[in-house]
Short mmCIF file of C-alpha atoms in Angstrom, two decimals:
data_model
loop_
_atom_site.label_atom_id
_atom_site.label_comp_id
_atom_site.label_asym_id
_atom_site.label_seq_id
_atom_site.Cartn_x
_atom_site.Cartn_y
_atom_site.Cartn_z
CA MET A 118 0.00 0.00 0.00
CA THR A 119 1.53 3.27 -1.03
CA LEU A 120 0.68 5.84 1.57
CA THR A 121 2.96 8.80 1.01
CA ALA A 122 5.49 9.47 3.73
CA ASP A 123 4.42 13.09 4.03
CA ARG A 124 0.81 12.21 4.65
CA LEU A 125 1.29 9.08 6.71
CA ALA A 126 4.13 10.41 8.79
CA ALA A 127 1.99 13.41 8.94
CA THR A 128 -0.14 9.40 7.77
CA ALA A 129 -1.95 14.40 29.74
CA PRO A 130 -3.70 20.29 39.93
CA GLY A 131 -6.54 21.00 37.42
CA GLU A 132 -10.08 20.19 38.38
CA PRO A 133 -10.43 17.41 40.93
CA GLU A 134 -9.51 14.07 39.45
CA ARG A 135 -12.23 11.42 39.32
CA ARG A 136 -11.88 7.79 40.37
CA THR A 137 -12.49 5.17 37.69
CA THR A 138 -11.41 1.56 37.53
CA GLY A 139 -9.72 1.93 40.89
CA GLN A 140 -7.45 4.81 39.88
CA HIS A 141 -7.65 8.59 39.90
CA ARG A 142 -8.36 9.57 36.32
CA ASP A 143 -10.25 12.23 34.43
CA PRO A 144 -12.75 10.54 32.09
CA ALA A 145 -12.60 13.52 29.73
CA ILE A 146 -8.87 12.99 29.20
CA ASP A 147 -9.37 9.30 28.48
CA ALA A 148 -12.27 10.06 26.13
CA ALA A 149 -10.22 12.60 24.18
CA ARG A 150 -7.37 10.12 23.84
CA ALA A 151 -9.76 7.45 22.55
CA ALA A 152 -11.23 9.93 20.07
CA CYS A 153 -7.75 10.69 18.75
CA LEU A 154 -7.19 6.99 18.12
CA VAL A 155 -10.47 6.69 16.23
CA VAL A 156 -9.62 9.69 14.05
CA VAL A 157 -6.19 8.23 13.24
CA PHE A 158 -7.68 4.84 12.39
CA VAL A 159 -10.34 6.25 10.07
CA LEU A 160 -7.93 8.64 8.36
CA HIS A 161 -5.34 5.96 7.66
CA ALA A 162 -8.03 3.59 6.44
CA MET A 163 -9.31 6.22 4.03
CA MET A 164 -5.79 6.68 2.66
CA VAL A 165 -5.62 3.10 1.44
CA GLY A 166 -6.03 2.94 -2.34
CA VAL A 167 -6.15 -0.51 -3.99
CA SER A 168 -6.95 -0.75 -7.68
CA VAL A 169 -5.74 -2.35 -10.91
CA GLY A 170 -4.39 -0.33 -13.82
CA PRO A 171 -3.05 -1.23 -17.28
CA GLN A 172 0.31 -2.21 -15.78
CA GLY A 173 -1.14 -4.25 -12.93
CA PRO A 174 -1.96 -3.60 -9.26
CA VAL A 175 -1.90 0.02 -8.11
CA LEU A 176 -1.33 0.61 -4.40
CA GLU A 177 -1.44 4.29 -3.53
CA ASN A 178 -2.50 6.98 -1.12
CA ALA A 179 -6.12 7.27 -2.11
CA LEU A 180 -6.45 10.85 -0.86
CA ASP A 181 -3.62 12.24 -2.97
CA GLY A 182 -5.16 14.70 -5.37
CA TRP A 183 -8.37 15.13 -3.37
CA ALA A 184 -9.10 18.85 -3.22
CA GLY A 185 -10.85 18.49 0.11
CA PHE A 186 -7.91 16.95 1.93
CA ALA A 187 -6.14 20.16 3.02
CA PRO A 188 -9.32 21.69 4.54
CA ALA A 189 -10.09 18.35 6.21
CA THR A 190 -6.73 18.33 7.95
CA TRP A 191 -7.81 21.34 10.01
CA VAL A 192 -10.28 18.98 11.69
CA VAL A 193 -8.50 15.61 11.67
CA GLN A 194 -4.98 16.76 12.56
CA VAL A 195 -5.15 15.60 16.18
CA MET A 196 -1.45 15.13 16.86
CA PRO A 197 -1.03 18.36 18.89
CA LEU A 198 -4.01 17.47 21.07
CA PHE A 199 -2.55 14.04 21.63
CA PHE A 200 0.72 15.47 22.90
CA VAL A 201 -1.20 17.91 25.12
CA ILE A 202 -2.99 14.92 26.62
CA GLY A 203 0.34 13.12 26.93
CA GLY A 204 1.75 16.10 28.81
CA TYR A 205 -1.22 16.07 31.17
CA ALA A 206 -0.81 12.33 31.77
CA GLY A 207 2.94 12.57 32.26
CA TRP A 208 2.73 15.50 34.68
CA THR A 209 -0.02 13.77 36.67
CA GLN A 210 1.82 10.49 36.93
CA TRP A 211 5.13 12.14 37.80
CA ARG A 212 3.56 14.17 40.60
CA ARG A 213 1.92 11.04 41.99
CA LEU A 214 5.18 9.11 41.94
CA GLN A 215 6.96 11.99 43.65
CA GLN A 216 4.37 11.94 46.42
CA LYS A 217 5.15 8.25 46.90
CA GLY A 218 8.86 8.96 47.13
CA SER A 219 9.83 7.62 43.69
CA ASP A 220 12.49 9.22 41.54
CA ALA A 221 12.75 10.21 37.88
CA ALA A 222 14.33 6.89 36.93
CA ALA A 223 11.28 5.03 38.25
CA PHE A 224 9.03 7.23 36.13
CA VAL A 225 11.05 6.59 32.98
CA ARG A 226 11.18 2.85 33.63
CA GLY A 227 7.40 2.79 33.84
CA ARG A 228 7.06 4.59 30.52
CA LEU A 229 9.56 2.31 28.80
CA ALA A 230 7.81 -0.80 30.07
CA ARG A 231 4.47 0.30 28.64
CA LEU A 232 5.76 1.51 25.29
CA LEU A 233 8.43 -0.99 24.32
CA ARG A 234 7.03 -4.45 24.86
CA PRO A 235 4.29 -4.23 22.19
CA ALA A 236 6.82 -2.60 19.83
CA ILE A 237 9.20 -5.55 20.21
CA VAL A 238 6.40 -7.94 19.25
CA LEU A 239 5.54 -5.84 16.20
CA VAL A 240 9.14 -5.79 14.93
CA ALA A 241 9.59 -9.53 15.47
CA VAL A 242 6.30 -10.58 13.85
CA VAL A 243 6.38 -8.17 10.90
CA ALA A 244 10.04 -8.82 10.08
CA SER A 245 9.63 -12.59 10.17
CA SER A 246 6.40 -12.43 8.15
CA LEU A 247 7.93 -10.25 5.44
CA ALA A 248 11.00 -12.50 5.29
CA ALA A 249 8.71 -15.51 4.82
CA LEU A 250 6.79 -13.76 2.03
CA ALA A 251 10.04 -12.90 0.27
CA ALA A 252 11.18 -16.52 0.61
CA VAL A 253 8.05 -17.83 -1.13
CA GLY A 254 8.54 -15.49 -4.07
CA LEU A 255 6.70 -12.26 -3.36
CA PRO A 256 8.48 -9.52 -5.35
CA ALA A 257 11.14 -7.73 -3.35
CA ASP A 258 9.74 -4.28 -4.13
CA VAL A 259 6.31 -5.27 -2.80
CA VAL A 260 7.86 -6.65 0.38
CA ALA A 261 9.96 -3.52 0.84
CA THR A 262 6.98 -1.21 0.26
CA ALA A 263 4.83 -3.13 2.74
CA GLY A 264 7.56 -2.96 5.38
CA TYR A 265 8.17 0.72 4.78
CA ARG A 266 4.51 1.64 5.07
CA ILE A 267 3.96 -0.48 8.17
CA GLY A 268 6.92 1.22 9.82
CA GLN A 269 5.91 4.81 9.06
CA PRO A 270 3.78 5.43 12.19
CA LEU A 271 6.71 4.38 14.35
CA TRP A 272 7.99 7.97 14.16
CA PHE A 273 5.45 8.79 16.84
CA LEU A 274 6.66 6.04 19.16
CA ALA A 275 10.29 7.15 18.85
CA VAL A 276 9.42 10.77 19.58
CA TYR A 277 7.04 9.86 22.39
CA ILE A 278 9.68 7.76 24.14
CA ALA A 279 12.06 10.73 24.03
CA CYS A 280 9.47 13.28 25.20
CA SER A 281 8.10 11.03 27.94
CA SER A 282 11.57 10.38 29.32
CA LEU A 283 12.07 14.13 29.71
CA VAL A 284 8.85 14.74 31.67
CA PRO A 285 10.59 14.95 35.09
CA LEU A 286 13.10 17.48 33.76
CA MET A 287 10.52 19.52 31.87
CA ALA A 288 8.07 19.41 34.78
CA GLY A 289 10.79 20.85 37.00
CA LEU A 290 11.38 23.66 34.53
CA HIS A 291 7.63 24.24 34.34
CA ALA A 292 7.41 24.53 38.12
CA ARG A 293 10.18 27.12 38.27
CA HIS A 294 9.96 29.05 34.99
CA PRO A 295 6.83 28.05 33.03
CA LEU A 296 6.67 30.97 30.61
CA VAL A 297 10.43 31.13 30.10
CA THR A 298 10.47 27.42 29.25
CA VAL A 299 7.77 27.60 26.59
CA SER A 300 9.23 30.82 25.18
CA ALA A 301 12.67 29.23 24.84
CA LEU A 302 11.24 26.14 23.14
CA PHE A 303 9.16 28.29 20.78
CA ALA A 304 12.24 30.33 19.88
CA VAL A 305 14.01 27.10 18.93
CA VAL A 306 11.05 26.00 16.79
CA VAL A 307 10.93 29.33 14.93
CA ALA A 308 14.71 29.40 14.46
CA VAL A 309 14.68 25.89 12.98
CA ASP A 310 11.83 26.78 10.61
CA ALA A 311 13.52 30.00 9.54
CA THR A 312 16.83 28.25 8.88
CA ARG A 313 15.09 25.53 6.92
CA PHE A 314 13.20 27.98 4.71
CA ALA A 315 16.27 30.19 4.22
CA THR A 316 18.56 27.32 3.21
CA GLY A 317 16.06 25.09 1.47
CA VAL A 318 17.45 22.11 3.41
CA ASP A 319 14.41 20.25 4.70
CA ALA A 320 16.54 17.95 6.85
CA ILE A 321 17.19 20.86 9.21
CA GLY A 322 13.51 20.81 10.06
CA TYR A 323 13.79 17.44 11.77
CA VAL A 324 15.37 19.15 14.76
CA ASN A 325 11.79 20.13 15.48
CA LEU A 326 10.83 16.50 15.98
CA LEU A 327 11.92 17.09 19.56
CA ALA A 328 11.45 20.85 19.95
CA VAL A 329 7.87 21.02 18.62
CA TRP A 330 6.57 18.03 20.55
CA LEU A 331 8.33 18.93 23.78
CA LEU A 332 6.71 22.35 23.55
CA VAL A 333 3.23 20.95 22.88
CA GLN A 334 3.74 18.42 25.68
CA GLN A 335 4.53 21.41 27.90
CA PHE A 336 1.06 22.79 27.13
CA GLY A 337 -0.31 19.69 28.84
CA PHE A 338 1.42 20.78 32.04
CA PHE A 339 -0.56 24.02 31.99
CA LEU A 340 -3.71 21.93 31.60
CA ALA A 341 -2.71 19.63 34.46
CA ASP A 342 -1.84 22.39 36.95
CA GLY A 343 -5.12 24.19 36.29
CA SER A 344 -3.58 27.32 34.74
CA VAL A 345 -5.66 27.18 31.57
CA GLU A 346 -8.99 26.50 33.22
CA ARG A 347 -8.52 29.37 35.64
CA MET A 348 -8.92 31.61 32.62
CA PRO A 349 -12.51 32.81 31.94
CA ARG A 350 -14.33 30.81 29.28
CA GLY A 351 -14.52 33.88 27.07
CA ALA A 352 -10.77 34.32 27.26
CA ARG A 353 -10.19 30.68 26.29
CA LEU A 354 -12.57 31.02 23.38
CA GLY A 355 -10.64 34.11 22.31
CA VAL A 356 -7.35 32.22 22.53
CA ALA A 357 -8.75 29.44 20.34
CA ALA A 358 -10.05 31.91 17.76
CA ALA A 359 -6.78 33.84 17.77
CA GLY A 360 -4.78 30.65 17.35
CA LEU A 361 -6.83 29.53 14.35
CA GLY A 362 -6.58 33.03 12.89
CA VAL A 363 -2.79 33.07 13.24
CA LEU A 364 -2.67 29.60 11.70
CA ALA A 365 -4.71 30.82 8.74
CA VAL A 366 -2.28 33.68 8.16
CA MET A 367 0.73 31.36 8.46
CA THR A 368 -0.65 28.90 5.92
CA LEU A 369 -2.53 31.13 3.49
CA ALA A 370 -0.23 34.16 3.44
CA GLY A 371 2.94 32.73 4.96
CA PRO A 372 5.46 30.06 3.98
CA TYR A 373 3.58 27.10 5.49
CA SER A 374 1.30 24.65 3.69
CA PRO A 375 -2.44 24.74 4.49
CA ASP A 376 -2.25 20.94 4.51
CA LEU A 377 -1.60 20.46 8.21
CA PHE A 378 -0.38 16.91 7.67
CA SER A 379 2.43 18.09 5.46
CA ASN A 380 3.45 20.23 8.45
CA LEU A 381 4.24 17.00 10.31
CA ASN A 382 7.11 16.03 8.07
CA PRO A 383 9.11 17.80 9.35
CA PRO A 384 7.15 19.39 12.22
CA THR A 385 6.67 23.14 12.02
CA ALA A 386 5.46 26.03 14.16
CA CYS A 387 2.00 25.50 12.69
CA LEU A 388 1.54 22.51 14.97
CA VAL A 389 2.43 24.63 17.99
CA VAL A 390 -0.20 27.22 17.10
CA LEU A 391 -2.74 24.48 16.40
CA GLY A 392 -1.88 22.95 19.78
CA VAL A 393 -2.71 26.22 21.53
CA ALA A 394 -6.10 26.35 19.80
CA GLN A 395 -6.86 22.70 20.51
CA LEU A 396 -5.90 23.07 24.17
CA ALA A 397 -8.25 26.03 24.61
CA LEU A 398 -11.10 24.30 22.78
CA PHE A 399 -10.64 21.11 24.77
CA THR A 400 -10.98 22.95 28.08
CA LEU A 401 -14.27 24.42 26.85
CA VAL A 402 -15.81 21.03 26.05
CA ARG A 403 -14.11 19.14 28.88
CA PRO A 404 -16.98 19.35 31.45
CA ALA A 405 -19.57 18.08 28.95
CA LEU A 406 -17.19 15.42 27.68
CA ARG A 407 -16.56 14.26 31.25
CA ARG A 408 -20.29 13.93 31.97
CA TRP A 409 -20.74 11.83 28.85
CA ALA A 410 -17.66 9.69 29.52
CA GLU A 411 -18.86 8.88 33.05
CA ARG A 412 -21.92 7.07 31.72
CA PRO A 413 -21.57 3.29 32.05
CA ARG A 414 -21.52 2.34 28.37
CA PRO A 415 -19.10 5.05 27.16
CA GLN A 416 -16.95 4.40 30.22
CA ARG A 417 -16.57 0.72 29.32
CA THR A 418 -15.72 1.52 25.71
CA ILE A 419 -13.18 4.18 26.66
CA ALA A 420 -11.58 1.81 29.16
CA ARG A 421 -10.96 -0.67 26.34
CA PHE A 422 -9.09 1.96 24.38
CA GLY A 423 -6.95 2.59 27.43
CA GLU A 424 -6.12 -1.10 27.69
CA TRP A 425 -5.01 -1.67 24.10
CA GLY A 426 -4.45 1.74 22.57
CA MET A 427 -0.81 1.07 21.71
CA THR A 428 -1.75 -2.26 20.14
CA LEU A 429 -4.35 -0.58 17.95
CA TYR A 430 -1.87 2.06 16.91
CA LEU A 431 0.92 -0.38 16.07
CA TRP A 432 -1.19 -3.01 14.33
CA HIS A 433 -3.81 -1.12 12.33
CA LEU A 434 -1.52 -0.59 9.34
CA PRO A 435 -0.37 -4.24 9.19
CA ALA A 436 -4.08 -5.10 9.20
CA PHE A 437 -4.68 -2.70 6.29
CA VAL A 438 -1.76 -4.17 4.33
CA LEU A 439 -3.13 -7.67 4.83
CA LEU A 440 -6.61 -6.58 3.77
CA ALA A 441 -5.26 -4.80 0.69
CA GLY A 442 -3.43 -7.97 -0.33
CA ALA A 443 -6.59 -10.00 0.16
CA LEU A 444 -8.53 -7.63 -2.11
CA LEU A 445 -5.95 -8.06 -4.87
CA VAL A 446 -6.19 -11.84 -4.54
CA LEU A 447 -9.98 -11.70 -4.71
CA HIS A 448 -9.71 -9.53 -7.80
CA ASP A 449 -7.55 -12.11 -9.54
CA VAL A 450 -9.49 -15.14 -8.35
CA ALA A 451 -13.09 -13.94 -8.26
CA GLY A 452 -13.08 -10.77 -10.33
CA LEU A 453 -13.75 -8.45 -7.41
CA SER A 454 -14.16 -4.89 -8.59
CA LEU A 455 -11.45 -2.50 -7.38
CA PRO A 456 -12.52 1.02 -8.38
CA ALA A 457 -10.01 3.82 -8.83
CA PRO A 458 -9.58 6.01 -5.76
CA LEU A 459 -11.83 9.08 -5.54
CA SER A 460 -14.22 7.72 -8.18
CA ASP A 461 -17.93 7.67 -7.28
CA GLU A 462 -17.82 3.88 -6.93
CA TRP A 463 -14.82 4.16 -4.62
CA TRP A 464 -16.58 6.65 -2.33
CA TRP A 465 -19.69 4.47 -2.17
CA GLY A 466 -17.52 1.55 -1.15
CA ARG A 467 -15.84 3.34 1.79
CA PRO A 468 -18.36 2.26 4.46
CA ALA A 469 -17.82 -1.40 3.59
CA TRP A 470 -14.05 -0.88 3.49
CA LEU A 471 -14.04 0.83 6.91
CA LEU A 472 -16.10 -2.00 8.37
CA ALA A 473 -13.75 -4.62 6.93
CA ALA A 474 -10.72 -2.67 8.16
CA ALA A 475 -12.21 -2.46 11.65
CA LEU A 476 -12.94 -6.19 11.77
CA VAL A 477 -9.47 -7.23 10.61
CA THR A 478 -7.83 -4.75 12.97
CA ALA A 479 -9.95 -6.09 15.83
CA VAL A 480 -8.56 -9.55 15.17
CA PHE A 481 -5.02 -8.20 15.36
CA VAL A 482 -5.79 -6.26 18.54
CA ARG A 483 -7.36 -9.30 20.19
CA GLY A 484 -4.33 -11.38 19.31
CA PHE A 485 -1.63 -8.94 20.42
CA ALA A 486 -3.19 -6.78 23.16
CA ARG A 487 -1.98 -9.11 25.91
CA TRP A 488 1.57 -7.94 25.22
CA GLU A 489 0.56 -4.38 25.95
CA ARG A 490 -1.40 -5.17 29.10
CA SER A 491 1.43 -7.43 30.29
CA SER A 492 3.89 -4.58 30.01
CA THR A 493 4.55 -4.65 33.74
CA VAL A 494 7.76 -6.46 33.03
CA VAL A 495 9.28 -6.77 36.48
CA HIS A 496 8.26 -9.83 38.50
CA PRO A 497 9.74 -11.37 41.61
CA VAL A 498 11.32 -14.79 41.03
CA GLY A 499 13.14 -15.84 44.14
CA SER A 500 15.95 -13.35 44.58
CA ARG A 501 15.93 -12.42 40.90
CA GLU A 502 13.62 -10.69 38.46
CA ARG A 503 12.53 -11.53 34.94
CA VAL A 504 12.23 -9.34 31.89
CA LEU A 505 10.09 -10.83 29.11
CA GLY A 506 10.37 -14.09 31.03
CA VAL A 507 14.19 -14.18 30.85
CA PRO A 508 16.18 -14.03 34.11
CA ALA A 509 17.84 -10.64 34.39
CA MET A 510 20.75 -10.25 36.76
CA ARG A 511 21.67 -6.73 35.75
CA THR A 512 19.70 -3.65 34.91
CA VAL A 513 20.43 -0.98 32.31
CA PRO A 514 20.62 2.70 33.33
CA VAL A 515 17.69 4.68 31.99
CA GLY A 516 20.19 7.10 30.46
CA LEU A 517 21.21 4.29 28.14
CA ALA A 518 17.81 2.63 27.85
CA VAL A 519 16.03 5.69 26.43
CA PRO A 520 18.46 6.29 23.52
CA ALA A 521 18.46 2.54 22.82
CA GLY A 522 14.67 2.58 22.59
CA VAL A 523 14.57 5.65 20.34
CA VAL A 524 17.23 4.29 17.98
CA GLY A 525 15.72 0.80 18.03
CA VAL A 526 12.38 2.14 16.85
CA GLY A 527 14.04 4.59 14.45
CA ALA A 528 16.03 1.82 12.78
CA VAL A 529 12.99 0.09 11.29
CA LEU A 530 11.32 3.43 10.64
CA VAL A 531 14.21 4.65 8.46
CA LEU A 532 15.58 1.38 7.08
CA GLY A 533 12.52 -0.86 6.97
CA PHE A 534 11.97 -4.37 8.30
CA GLY A 535 14.91 -6.12 6.67
CA VAL A 536 16.31 -9.09 8.55
CA TRP A 537 19.48 -7.39 9.76
CA THR A 538 17.70 -4.14 10.54
CA ALA A 539 15.08 -6.04 12.53
CA LEU A 540 17.75 -7.90 14.48
CA LEU A 541 19.49 -4.62 15.31
CA SER A 542 16.18 -3.09 16.33
CA LEU A 543 15.30 -6.03 18.56
CA LEU A 544 18.71 -5.91 20.20
CA LEU A 545 18.36 -2.20 20.98
CA LEU A 546 14.77 -2.54 22.12
CA GLY A 547 15.79 -5.42 24.36
CA VAL A 548 18.44 -3.23 25.95
CA ALA A 549 15.85 -0.48 26.42
CA LEU A 550 13.35 -2.89 27.94
CA ARG A 551 16.01 -4.12 30.34
CA GLY A 552 16.16 -0.51 31.47
CA ALA A 553 12.52 -0.81 32.51
CA ARG A 554 13.61 -3.27 35.21
CA SER A 555 13.77 -1.74 38.64
CA PRO A 556 17.00 -2.43 40.50
CA ARG A 557 15.22 -2.11 43.85
CA SER A 558 11.61 -3.12 43.64
CA PRO A 559 9.67 -6.00 42.05
CA ARG A 560 6.89 -3.61 41.18
CA SER A 561 6.55 -1.67 37.98
CA ALA A 562 6.61 2.09 38.14
CA ALA A 563 3.87 2.20 35.53
CA THR A 564 1.06 3.44 37.75
CA GLY A 565 -1.48 6.18 37.33
CA TYR A 566 -2.01 7.37 33.80
CA ALA A 567 -0.71 4.96 31.22
CA ALA A 568 1.34 6.31 28.38
CA PRO A 569 -1.01 7.22 25.55
CA THR A 570 -0.52 6.15 21.99
CA ALA A 571 -2.13 6.97 18.71
CA ALA A 572 -1.12 8.54 15.92
CA PRO A 573 -1.36 10.80 13.99
CA ALA A 574 -1.77 10.45 10.63
#
């Protein structure tokens, strides 16, 4: 499936916390996170284009060339909101751990445990599956394309590991110099954008992979400490309107694209401005969203997303690739019609496609979610502990574990799921997961808010 890199790579004391499922949580935060996952799923599913042309199968980004895509991104670009929620969750969990006497290393170990275990399973299963398909004769370019597309959303995991690991540091800066911290980060973002535009070297923009998302994560701290919601509702509405107005000027009269997904690759200041608007708007709807999310049926559904959100994020694209391959087989064997993307027939077929995509993804989630929910990786075994079931006599410092996790994820993102790349990735991710092992306690530090996942499109 050919989803373009630009689109696919493009494709967390406020109010009193409420108690759900035995933990202090805000149902509105969990509901917003679940909504982000749904938006990502639907958007990526709509991007899948499977048809047959004169030269054979055509696998493409179905939304390329659709005039309505750029305006739609102003609604479905949820990545800034997701990092705001991640900041809220990180700040809340870190404060709770501090109150229990835990240190920053314990916080980071908890994050690594939750994020890395399902990623290790993905790399192992996808790499071995693609190797098997290549061995039975599937063309090498098809195998490479499938691996590349499956790996594209991993950019989010790599960045999220880095940003999450810095929560204790950034929370300390927020406590002492909140406005200075965000101002300094914004200055870096603007300087990177300006240098990129002045030189024409897009690679410079990737410095903002950390600067942009750290800044937007910082917005979540303002949400968590109640600063934003102490503002009058009218003022917050004005901030949202001003943010969207500034964004319109930046994209319609400035150097930035009005396609907000192209602003993800590399990240730009547009996402910061959008994050400000989304933060303000979220606080306005938060009370109503909380009341809805506290109802029994929505509460159960949202809880499910919290249990297997990372699994859904990691496995929805492999599910789409499998389904796309099945459609091509059915076309050859049974003459199944595969209309060209954006044709009337294609649009009429989207409800059935979304249903099929949801069913196949649900199978993947059911099969692999246990790895996510079992991400408490430290267990007492006599005088030793086990990591992924393997006796572990030594731990890895979190200062080494975090870079190993980022590079391990980045390896398959940049190089694909080749055998040697996968082995390198698994080695690095194993080192990072070893860093999730506590040297003192048989309990995981992953308490409170779980690390959110979802992606962006």
